[in-house]
Amino acid sequence: MNKNSPLDLRPNNFRSLLMFVFALTNYALMYATNILLARSLSINDFDDYSVALSVVTMLSTLATLGLEKYALRAVALFRDRQDWSKFRGFWLFSLRSISSFSLLLLALLTIGLEAILAIHQEDYHIAIIVYAAFLPVLSITLFLVEFIAAHGAHLLAMAIYRLFLPLIYLLLVIALLFSPLPLSALTAVLCFGCAWVLTLIVIWSVSQKLIPVEAKQSVPHQHKKKWLRRSLPLVFSSLMMTVMTSSGVVILELLFPSGMAVGTYAIAAQTGGFISLIGTSTNRYYLPMMVVMIEHRDKKAIQRLMSQRTWALGGMILILLTILIVSGQNILGLFGAHFGAGYNTVLIIAAGASISALFADTPYCLQFMGFHRTVVSLTALATVSMVVLGFLLGAKYGTVGVALAYMMPVVLLFITLRIVAILHFRRF
């Protein structure tokens, strides 16, 4: 696309479908990789690998400081207004802030994890620390994905993030299987970390080509406090959503150390939680348009866009739910016979993920319109409920209990937020 062209505000069903295809391909590639790992790693190693991914995923959400989600608003508006000084200022501020905070989180994790494991006299989970060492790479890459999407290059951002990254990871794991090096949790996360590094190199090159010449030549104008004040509510809500989706593995690890429940839930969460990717991936397409429409106070266009998104995603979600109900047992069997016990867990997680995917744009739309306190408060309540219920139901019902602890608060949260949005648009 032209670097200086305005954002296309006309929703396109084909682009939305293509982004879903990218998400589906990403799922297939990551699924294939996890099948290889589940069949090749010991139970303890697969548990360590799953916990490492969950912990670092939560940290990477926090490390971006919400600036990657705010970029969908800020970059789209700066381009629309051709305010290149603020554009460049936001670019430099975001990169420096995310890099610095990522390093701080890495240091805190290393010290905190060592202290906790020493107190409980447990083995040192080196895979967590090694994968966390790539945290700055992950965080900058996640920011650049949204930065590129905010330029209207949604498909290009998704091609790199959803296709290139998992493909490289799968190829590295396959290469490791045929190398003299042993396959373990440590070598698996090293492969994933290297894939992130290569992805960062590619996406950095692309982002440099998309930045307008006027922005590169302008004097940076920064509003640090203002940008942080507006981005932090986004990171809090994103972090809490990540905690709800990723903390189940950590909860089960604390309840049943080195047990089968951890690996079973990790596979079930990946299988059923895939539906939520439809929401997050299509957000990168719809939200920049939504931001400009909100700026122009175009109520009819906003309602039309939200309705178009709901219908487009609803059909995809229904198809995936049907596949899981009919073939979920066989899909889980690909990882090994013992993973078939996660069938009920998969369906429960998928139910919650379906609602979150269908209304995934709602929290961000509300926050872009100033409803930060409402969104953060409701999301915090849902997160606390999930964690408390996770320990209570998990101790009694295992993976099914943790899945229920995830599904119930998520469904209530997104339906409530949708009602708030509908009521607001009537007064808009």
CSV table of C-alpha atoms in Angstrom, one decimal:
chain,number,residue,atom,x,y,z
A,1,MET,CA,0.0,0.0,0.0
A,2,ASN,CA,1.0,3.7,-0.4
A,3,LYS,CA,2.7,4.8,2.8
A,4,ASN,CA,0.9,8.2,2.7
A,5,SER,CA,-2.5,6.9,1.7
A,6,PRO,CA,-5.4,7.4,4.1
A,7,LEU,CA,-6.8,4.4,5.9
A,8,ASP,CA,-9.5,2.5,3.9
A,9,LEU,CA,-12.7,2.7,6.0
A,10,ARG,CA,-14.7,0.3,3.9
A,11,PRO,CA,-15.0,-3.1,5.6
A,12,ASN,CA,-14.1,-6.0,3.2
A,13,ASN,CA,-15.5,-9.5,3.9
A,14,PHE,CA,-12.8,-11.0,1.7
A,15,ARG,CA,-10.0,-9.5,3.8
A,16,SER,CA,-11.7,-10.6,7.0
A,17,LEU,CA,-12.0,-14.1,5.6
A,18,LEU,CA,-8.4,-14.1,4.6
A,19,MET,CA,-7.3,-13.1,8.0
A,20,PHE,CA,-9.3,-16.0,9.4
A,21,VAL,CA,-7.4,-18.3,6.9
A,22,PHE,CA,-4.1,-16.9,8.3
A,23,ALA,CA,-5.3,-17.7,11.8
A,24,LEU,CA,-6.3,-21.2,10.8
A,25,THR,CA,-3.0,-21.8,9.1
A,26,ASN,CA,-1.2,-20.5,12.2
A,27,TYR,CA,-3.2,-22.9,14.3
A,28,ALA,CA,-2.4,-25.8,12.1
A,29,LEU,CA,1.4,-25.0,12.1
A,30,MET,CA,1.5,-24.6,15.9
A,31,TYR,CA,-0.7,-27.6,16.4
A,32,ALA,CA,1.7,-29.7,14.3
A,33,THR,CA,4.7,-28.4,16.3
A,34,ASN,CA,3.0,-29.2,19.6
A,35,ILE,CA,2.0,-32.7,18.4
A,36,LEU,CA,5.7,-33.3,17.7
A,37,LEU,CA,6.7,-32.0,21.1
A,38,ALA,CA,4.0,-33.9,23.0
A,39,ARG,CA,5.0,-37.2,21.4
A,40,SER,CA,8.8,-36.6,21.7
A,41,LEU,CA,9.2,-34.9,25.1
A,42,SER,CA,8.8,-36.6,28.5
A,43,ILE,CA,5.8,-35.7,30.6
A,44,ASN,CA,7.9,-33.5,32.9
A,45,ASP,CA,9.6,-31.8,29.9
A,46,PHE,CA,6.3,-31.1,28.2
A,47,ASP,CA,4.9,-29.6,31.4
A,48,ASP,CA,8.0,-27.4,31.8
A,49,TYR,CA,7.7,-26.3,28.2
A,50,SER,CA,3.9,-25.5,28.6
A,51,VAL,CA,4.5,-23.5,31.8
A,52,ALA,CA,7.4,-21.6,30.2
A,53,LEU,CA,5.1,-20.5,27.3
A,54,SER,CA,2.3,-19.5,29.6
A,55,VAL,CA,4.5,-17.5,31.9
A,56,VAL,CA,6.3,-15.6,29.2
A,57,THR,CA,3.0,-15.0,27.3
A,58,MET,CA,1.6,-13.2,30.3
A,59,LEU,CA,4.8,-11.2,30.8
A,60,SER,CA,4.9,-10.2,27.1
A,61,THR,CA,1.4,-8.8,27.4
A,62,LEU,CA,2.5,-6.7,30.4
A,63,ALA,CA,5.9,-5.7,28.8
A,64,THR,CA,4.2,-3.9,25.9
A,65,LEU,CA,2.6,-1.4,28.4
A,66,GLY,CA,-0.5,-1.5,26.2
A,67,LEU,CA,1.4,0.6,23.6
A,68,GLU,CA,0.8,-2.0,20.9
A,69,LYS,CA,-3.0,-1.8,21.3
A,70,TYR,CA,-2.9,2.0,21.6
A,71,ALA,CA,-0.9,2.1,18.4
A,72,LEU,CA,-4.0,0.9,16.6
A,73,ARG,CA,-5.6,4.2,17.7
A,74,ALA,CA,-2.6,6.6,17.8
A,75,VAL,CA,-0.9,5.6,14.5
A,76,ALA,CA,-4.3,5.5,12.6
A,77,LEU,CA,-5.1,9.0,13.9
A,78,PHE,CA,-1.6,10.5,13.3
A,79,ARG,CA,-1.7,9.2,9.7
A,80,ASP,CA,-5.3,10.6,9.2
A,81,ARG,CA,-4.2,14.0,10.5
A,82,GLN,CA,-0.7,13.8,8.9
A,83,ASP,CA,0.8,14.7,12.2
A,84,TRP,CA,4.2,13.3,11.5
A,85,SER,CA,6.0,14.8,14.5
A,86,LYS,CA,3.8,13.0,17.0
A,87,PHE,CA,3.9,9.9,14.7
A,88,ARG,CA,7.7,9.7,15.1
A,89,GLY,CA,7.6,10.7,18.7
A,90,PHE,CA,5.2,7.8,19.5
A,91,TRP,CA,7.3,5.4,17.5
A,92,LEU,CA,10.5,6.2,19.4
A,93,PHE,CA,8.8,6.4,22.8
A,94,SER,CA,7.1,3.0,22.3
A,95,LEU,CA,10.3,1.2,21.3
A,96,ARG,CA,12.4,2.6,24.1
A,97,SER,CA,9.7,2.1,26.8
A,98,ILE,CA,8.9,-1.5,25.7
A,99,SER,CA,12.6,-2.5,25.5
A,100,SER,CA,13.4,-1.1,29.0
A,101,PHE,CA,10.3,-2.5,30.7
A,102,SER,CA,10.9,-6.0,29.2
A,103,LEU,CA,14.4,-6.0,30.6
A,104,LEU,CA,13.1,-5.0,34.0
A,105,LEU,CA,10.5,-7.8,34.0
A,106,LEU,CA,13.1,-10.3,32.9
A,107,ALA,CA,15.3,-9.3,35.9
A,108,LEU,CA,12.3,-9.5,38.3
A,109,LEU,CA,11.2,-12.9,37.0
A,110,THR,CA,14.7,-14.4,37.3
A,111,ILE,CA,15.1,-13.2,40.9
A,112,GLY,CA,11.5,-14.0,41.9
A,113,LEU,CA,11.4,-17.5,40.4
A,114,GLU,CA,14.7,-18.5,42.0
A,115,ALA,CA,13.5,-17.3,45.4
A,116,ILE,CA,10.1,-19.1,45.1
A,117,LEU,CA,11.7,-22.4,43.9
A,118,ALA,CA,14.3,-22.2,46.7
A,119,ILE,CA,11.6,-21.8,49.3
A,120,HIS,CA,9.6,-24.8,48.0
A,121,GLN,CA,12.9,-26.7,47.4
A,122,GLU,CA,11.8,-27.6,43.9
A,123,ASP,CA,13.9,-28.1,40.7
A,124,TYR,CA,15.0,-25.0,38.9
A,125,HIS,CA,12.9,-24.6,35.7
A,126,ILE,CA,15.6,-23.3,33.4
A,127,ALA,CA,13.3,-23.4,30.4
A,128,ILE,CA,11.2,-20.6,31.8
A,129,ILE,CA,14.3,-18.3,32.3
A,130,VAL,CA,15.8,-19.1,28.9
A,131,TYR,CA,12.5,-18.4,27.1
A,132,ALA,CA,12.0,-15.3,29.2
A,133,ALA,CA,15.4,-14.0,27.9
A,134,PHE,CA,13.7,-13.5,24.6
A,135,LEU,CA,11.0,-11.3,26.2
A,136,PRO,CA,12.3,-8.0,24.7
A,137,VAL,CA,12.2,-9.6,21.2
A,138,LEU,CA,8.7,-10.9,21.8
A,139,SER,CA,7.4,-7.5,23.1
A,140,ILE,CA,8.9,-5.4,20.3
A,141,THR,CA,7.6,-7.9,17.7
A,142,LEU,CA,4.1,-7.7,19.1
A,143,PHE,CA,4.2,-3.9,19.0
A,144,LEU,CA,5.4,-3.9,15.4
A,145,VAL,CA,2.5,-6.3,14.4
A,146,GLU,CA,0.0,-3.8,15.6
A,147,PHE,CA,2.0,-0.9,14.2
A,148,ILE,CA,1.9,-2.4,10.7
A,149,ALA,CA,-1.8,-3.2,11.1
A,150,ALA,CA,-2.5,0.4,12.0
A,151,HIS,CA,-1.2,1.5,8.6
A,152,GLY,CA,-3.9,-0.6,7.0
A,153,ALA,CA,-1.4,-3.4,6.1
A,154,HIS,CA,-3.4,-6.0,8.1
A,155,LEU,CA,-2.7,-8.9,5.8
A,156,LEU,CA,1.0,-8.3,5.7
A,157,ALA,CA,1.2,-8.1,9.5
A,158,MET,CA,-0.8,-11.3,9.8
A,159,ALA,CA,1.3,-13.1,7.1
A,160,ILE,CA,4.5,-12.4,9.2
A,161,TYR,CA,3.0,-13.1,12.6
A,162,ARG,CA,0.6,-15.9,11.8
A,163,LEU,CA,2.5,-17.7,9.1
A,164,PHE,CA,6.2,-16.9,9.1
A,165,LEU,CA,6.7,-17.2,12.9
A,166,PRO,CA,5.1,-20.7,13.4
A,167,LEU,CA,6.5,-22.0,10.1
A,168,ILE,CA,10.1,-21.1,11.2
A,169,TYR,CA,9.4,-22.6,14.6
A,170,LEU,CA,8.1,-25.9,13.1
A,171,LEU,CA,11.1,-26.2,10.8
A,172,LEU,CA,13.5,-25.6,13.7
A,173,VAL,CA,11.9,-28.3,15.8
A,174,ILE,CA,12.0,-30.7,12.9
A,175,ALA,CA,15.7,-29.9,12.4
A,176,LEU,CA,16.3,-30.5,16.1
A,177,LEU,CA,14.7,-33.9,15.9
A,178,PHE,CA,17.2,-34.9,13.2
A,179,SER,CA,20.2,-33.3,14.9
A,180,PRO,CA,22.5,-34.9,17.6
A,181,LEU,CA,21.1,-32.4,20.2
A,182,PRO,CA,18.5,-33.9,22.6
A,183,LEU,CA,15.0,-32.6,22.4
A,184,SER,CA,14.0,-31.2,25.7
A,185,ALA,CA,12.0,-28.3,27.2
A,186,LEU,CA,15.1,-26.2,27.0
A,187,THR,CA,16.0,-26.9,23.4
A,188,ALA,CA,12.3,-26.5,22.4
A,189,VAL,CA,12.0,-23.0,23.9
A,190,LEU,CA,15.4,-22.1,22.3
A,191,CYS,CA,13.9,-23.0,18.9
A,192,PHE,CA,10.9,-20.8,19.6
A,193,GLY,CA,13.1,-17.9,20.8
A,194,CYS,CA,15.2,-18.1,17.6
A,195,ALA,CA,12.0,-18.1,15.5
A,196,TRP,CA,10.9,-14.9,17.3
A,197,VAL,CA,14.3,-13.3,16.5
A,198,LEU,CA,14.0,-14.1,12.8
A,199,THR,CA,10.4,-12.8,12.8
A,200,LEU,CA,11.6,-9.5,14.5
A,201,ILE,CA,14.2,-9.0,11.8
A,202,VAL,CA,11.6,-9.4,9.0
A,203,ILE,CA,8.9,-7.3,10.6
A,204,TRP,CA,11.4,-4.6,11.5
A,205,SER,CA,12.4,-4.3,7.8
A,206,VAL,CA,8.7,-4.1,6.8
A,207,SER,CA,7.9,-1.4,9.4
A,208,GLN,CA,10.8,0.7,8.2
A,209,LYS,CA,9.4,0.6,4.6
A,210,LEU,CA,5.9,1.6,5.8
A,211,ILE,CA,6.9,4.7,7.8
A,212,PRO,CA,6.3,7.8,5.6
A,213,VAL,CA,9.3,9.8,4.6
A,214,GLU,CA,7.8,12.9,6.2
A,215,ALA,CA,7.7,11.0,9.6
A,216,LYS,CA,11.3,10.0,9.3
A,217,GLN,CA,12.4,13.6,8.6
A,218,SER,CA,10.3,15.2,11.2
A,219,VAL,CA,11.4,16.3,14.7
A,220,PRO,CA,9.8,13.9,17.2
A,221,HIS,CA,7.1,15.4,19.4
A,222,GLN,CA,6.3,13.2,22.4
A,223,HIS,CA,3.4,13.2,24.9
A,224,LYS,CA,4.8,10.5,27.2
A,225,LYS,CA,2.4,10.9,30.1
A,226,LYS,CA,-0.6,11.3,27.9
A,227,TRP,CA,0.3,8.2,25.9
A,228,LEU,CA,1.0,6.1,29.0
A,229,ARG,CA,-2.2,7.3,30.7
A,230,ARG,CA,-4.2,6.1,27.7
A,231,SER,CA,-2.2,2.9,27.0
A,232,LEU,CA,-2.0,1.5,30.6
A,233,PRO,CA,-5.8,0.8,30.9
A,234,LEU,CA,-5.4,-1.2,27.6
A,235,VAL,CA,-2.5,-3.2,29.0
A,236,PHE,CA,-4.3,-3.9,32.2
A,237,SER,CA,-7.4,-5.3,30.4
A,238,SER,CA,-5.2,-7.2,27.9
A,239,LEU,CA,-3.0,-8.6,30.8
A,240,MET,CA,-6.1,-9.7,32.7
A,241,MET,CA,-7.5,-11.4,29.6
A,242,THR,CA,-4.2,-13.2,29.1
A,243,VAL,CA,-4.2,-14.3,32.7
A,244,MET,CA,-7.6,-15.8,32.2
A,245,THR,CA,-6.6,-17.7,29.1
A,246,SER,CA,-3.0,-18.7,30.2
A,247,SER,CA,-3.0,-19.0,33.9
A,248,GLY,CA,-4.9,-22.4,33.9
A,249,VAL,CA,-1.6,-24.2,33.1
A,250,VAL,CA,0.2,-22.4,36.0
A,251,ILE,CA,-2.7,-23.1,38.4
A,252,LEU,CA,-2.6,-26.8,37.6
A,253,GLU,CA,1.2,-26.9,37.9
A,254,LEU,CA,0.8,-25.5,41.5
A,255,LEU,CA,-2.0,-27.9,42.3
A,256,PHE,CA,-0.6,-31.0,40.7
A,257,PRO,CA,3.2,-30.6,40.2
A,258,SER,CA,4.6,-32.8,37.4
A,259,GLY,CA,1.2,-34.3,36.8
A,260,MET,CA,-0.6,-35.2,33.6
A,261,ALA,CA,-3.2,-32.5,34.2
A,262,VAL,CA,-0.8,-29.7,33.2
A,263,GLY,CA,0.0,-31.1,29.8
A,264,THR,CA,-3.6,-32.2,29.2
A,265,TYR,CA,-5.0,-28.7,30.0
A,266,ALA,CA,-2.3,-27.0,27.9
A,267,ILE,CA,-3.3,-29.1,24.8
A,268,ALA,CA,-7.0,-28.6,25.5
A,269,ALA,CA,-6.5,-24.8,25.9
A,270,GLN,CA,-4.7,-24.6,22.6
A,271,THR,CA,-7.3,-26.7,20.9
A,272,GLY,CA,-10.4,-24.9,22.3
A,273,GLY,CA,-8.8,-21.5,22.7
A,274,PHE,CA,-8.0,-21.3,19.0
A,275,ILE,CA,-11.4,-19.8,18.4
A,276,SER,CA,-10.4,-16.7,20.3
A,277,LEU,CA,-7.6,-16.1,17.7
A,278,ILE,CA,-10.4,-15.2,15.3
A,279,GLY,CA,-11.3,-12.3,17.4
A,280,THR,CA,-7.8,-11.0,18.1
A,281,SER,CA,-6.6,-11.4,14.5
A,282,THR,CA,-9.6,-9.6,13.0
A,283,ASN,CA,-9.3,-6.8,15.6
A,284,ARG,CA,-6.2,-5.7,13.7
A,285,TYR,CA,-8.4,-5.2,10.7
A,286,TYR,CA,-11.4,-3.6,12.2
A,287,LEU,CA,-10.1,-1.5,15.1
A,288,PRO,CA,-8.1,1.1,13.1
A,289,MET,CA,-11.3,1.7,11.0
A,290,MET,CA,-13.3,1.9,14.2
A,291,VAL,CA,-10.9,4.5,15.7
A,292,VAL,CA,-11.3,6.9,12.8
A,293,MET,CA,-15.1,6.4,12.8
A,294,ILE,CA,-15.2,7.2,16.5
A,295,GLU,CA,-13.1,10.3,15.9
A,296,HIS,CA,-15.6,11.4,13.2
A,297,ARG,CA,-18.5,10.5,15.5
A,298,ASP,CA,-20.1,8.5,12.7
A,299,LYS,CA,-22.6,6.5,14.7
A,300,LYS,CA,-24.2,4.7,11.7
A,301,ALA,CA,-20.8,3.6,10.3
A,302,ILE,CA,-19.7,2.3,13.7
A,303,GLN,CA,-22.9,0.2,14.1
A,304,ARG,CA,-22.6,-1.1,10.6
A,305,LEU,CA,-19.0,-2.1,11.1
A,306,MET,CA,-19.7,-3.9,14.4
A,307,SER,CA,-22.7,-5.7,12.9
A,308,GLN,CA,-20.7,-6.8,9.8
A,309,ARG,CA,-17.9,-8.1,12.1
A,310,THR,CA,-20.3,-10.0,14.3
A,311,TRP,CA,-22.0,-11.8,11.4
A,312,ALA,CA,-18.7,-12.6,9.6
A,313,LEU,CA,-17.2,-14.0,12.7
A,314,GLY,CA,-20.3,-15.8,13.9
A,315,GLY,CA,-20.3,-18.1,10.9
A,316,MET,CA,-16.7,-19.0,11.4
A,317,ILE,CA,-17.1,-19.7,15.1
A,318,LEU,CA,-20.1,-22.0,14.5
A,319,ILE,CA,-18.2,-24.1,12.0
A,320,LEU,CA,-15.2,-24.5,14.4
A,321,LEU,CA,-17.5,-25.4,17.3
A,322,THR,CA,-19.2,-28.1,15.2
A,323,ILE,CA,-15.8,-29.6,14.2
A,324,LEU,CA,-14.7,-29.7,17.9
A,325,ILE,CA,-17.9,-31.4,19.0
A,326,VAL,CA,-17.8,-34.0,16.3
A,327,SER,CA,-14.0,-34.6,16.0
A,328,GLY,CA,-12.5,-33.3,19.3
A,329,GLN,CA,-11.7,-36.7,20.7
A,330,ASN,CA,-9.8,-37.7,17.5
A,331,ILE,CA,-8.0,-34.3,17.4
A,332,LEU,CA,-6.7,-34.7,20.9
A,333,GLY,CA,-5.6,-38.3,20.1
A,334,LEU,CA,-3.0,-36.9,17.7
A,335,PHE,CA,-1.0,-35.9,20.8
A,336,GLY,CA,-1.1,-39.3,22.4
A,337,ALA,CA,-3.8,-41.6,23.7
A,338,HIS,CA,-3.7,-40.1,27.2
A,339,PHE,CA,-4.6,-36.6,26.0
A,340,GLY,CA,-8.1,-37.8,24.9
A,341,ALA,CA,-9.2,-37.3,28.5
A,342,GLY,CA,-9.3,-33.5,27.8
A,343,TYR,CA,-12.3,-33.7,25.5
A,344,ASN,CA,-14.8,-32.2,27.9
A,345,THR,CA,-12.2,-29.6,28.9
A,346,VAL,CA,-11.8,-28.6,25.2
A,347,LEU,CA,-15.6,-28.0,24.7
A,348,ILE,CA,-15.9,-25.9,27.8
A,349,ILE,CA,-12.9,-23.7,26.9
A,350,ALA,CA,-14.2,-23.4,23.3
A,351,ALA,CA,-17.6,-22.2,24.6
A,352,GLY,CA,-15.9,-19.4,26.5
A,353,ALA,CA,-13.5,-18.6,23.6
A,354,SER,CA,-16.4,-18.3,21.2
A,355,ILE,CA,-18.1,-15.5,23.2
A,356,SER,CA,-14.7,-13.7,23.6
A,357,ALA,CA,-14.0,-14.0,19.9
A,358,LEU,CA,-17.4,-12.8,18.9
A,359,PHE,CA,-17.2,-9.6,21.0
A,360,ALA,CA,-13.4,-9.2,21.1
A,361,ASP,CA,-13.6,-5.7,19.7
A,362,THR,CA,-16.0,-4.4,22.3
A,363,PRO,CA,-13.5,-3.8,25.2
A,364,TYR,CA,-11.2,-1.8,22.9
A,365,CYS,CA,-14.0,0.2,21.4
A,366,LEU,CA,-15.3,1.1,24.8
A,367,GLN,CA,-11.8,2.2,26.0
A,368,PHE,CA,-11.2,4.2,22.8
A,369,MET,CA,-14.4,6.1,23.7
A,370,GLY,CA,-13.2,6.8,27.3
A,371,PHE,CA,-14.8,3.9,29.2
A,372,HIS,CA,-11.5,2.8,30.7
A,373,ARG,CA,-12.7,2.5,34.3
A,374,THR,CA,-15.7,0.4,33.3
A,375,VAL,CA,-13.7,-2.0,31.2
A,376,VAL,CA,-10.8,-2.4,33.6
A,377,SER,CA,-13.1,-2.9,36.6
A,378,LEU,CA,-15.2,-5.5,35.0
A,379,THR,CA,-12.2,-7.3,33.5
A,380,ALA,CA,-10.4,-7.3,36.9
A,381,LEU,CA,-13.5,-8.8,38.6
A,382,ALA,CA,-13.7,-11.5,36.0
A,383,THR,CA,-9.9,-12.2,36.3
A,384,VAL,CA,-10.0,-12.5,40.1
A,385,SER,CA,-13.1,-14.7,39.8
A,386,MET,CA,-11.3,-17.0,37.3
A,387,VAL,CA,-8.2,-17.4,39.5
A,388,VAL,CA,-10.1,-18.1,42.7
A,389,LEU,CA,-12.5,-20.5,40.9
A,390,GLY,CA,-9.5,-22.1,39.2
A,391,PHE,CA,-7.9,-23.1,42.5
A,392,LEU,CA,-11.2,-24.2,44.0
A,393,LEU,CA,-12.7,-26.1,41.1
A,394,GLY,CA,-9.3,-27.2,39.9
A,395,ALA,CA,-8.5,-28.9,43.2
A,396,LYS,CA,-11.8,-30.8,43.0
A,397,TYR,CA,-12.4,-31.4,39.3
A,398,GLY,CA,-9.0,-31.1,37.7
A,399,THR,CA,-8.8,-29.8,34.2
A,400,VAL,CA,-12.6,-29.6,33.8
A,401,GLY,CA,-12.8,-27.5,36.9
A,402,VAL,CA,-10.2,-25.0,35.6
A,403,ALA,CA,-11.9,-24.9,32.2
A,404,LEU,CA,-15.2,-24.0,34.0
A,405,ALA,CA,-13.4,-21.4,36.0
A,406,TYR,CA,-12.2,-19.8,32.7
A,407,MET,CA,-15.5,-20.1,30.8
A,408,MET,CA,-18.0,-18.7,33.2
A,409,PRO,CA,-16.3,-15.3,34.0
A,410,VAL,CA,-15.3,-14.8,30.3
A,411,VAL,CA,-18.9,-15.3,29.0
A,412,LEU,CA,-20.3,-13.0,31.7
A,413,LEU,CA,-17.6,-10.4,31.1
A,414,PHE,CA,-18.0,-10.1,27.3
A,415,ILE,CA,-21.8,-10.2,27.3
A,416,THR,CA,-21.9,-7.4,30.0
A,417,LEU,CA,-19.4,-5.3,28.0
A,418,ARG,CA,-21.5,-5.8,24.8
A,419,ILE,CA,-24.6,-4.6,26.6
A,420,VAL,CA,-22.7,-1.5,27.9
A,421,ALA,CA,-21.6,-0.8,24.3
A,422,ILE,CA,-25.1,-1.1,22.9
A,423,LEU,CA,-26.6,1.2,25.6
A,424,HIS,CA,-23.8,3.8,24.9
A,425,PHE,CA,-24.4,3.8,21.1
A,426,ARG,CA,-28.0,4.5,21.6
A,427,ARG,CA,-27.0,7.8,23.3
A,428,PHE,CA,-23.9,8.4,21.1
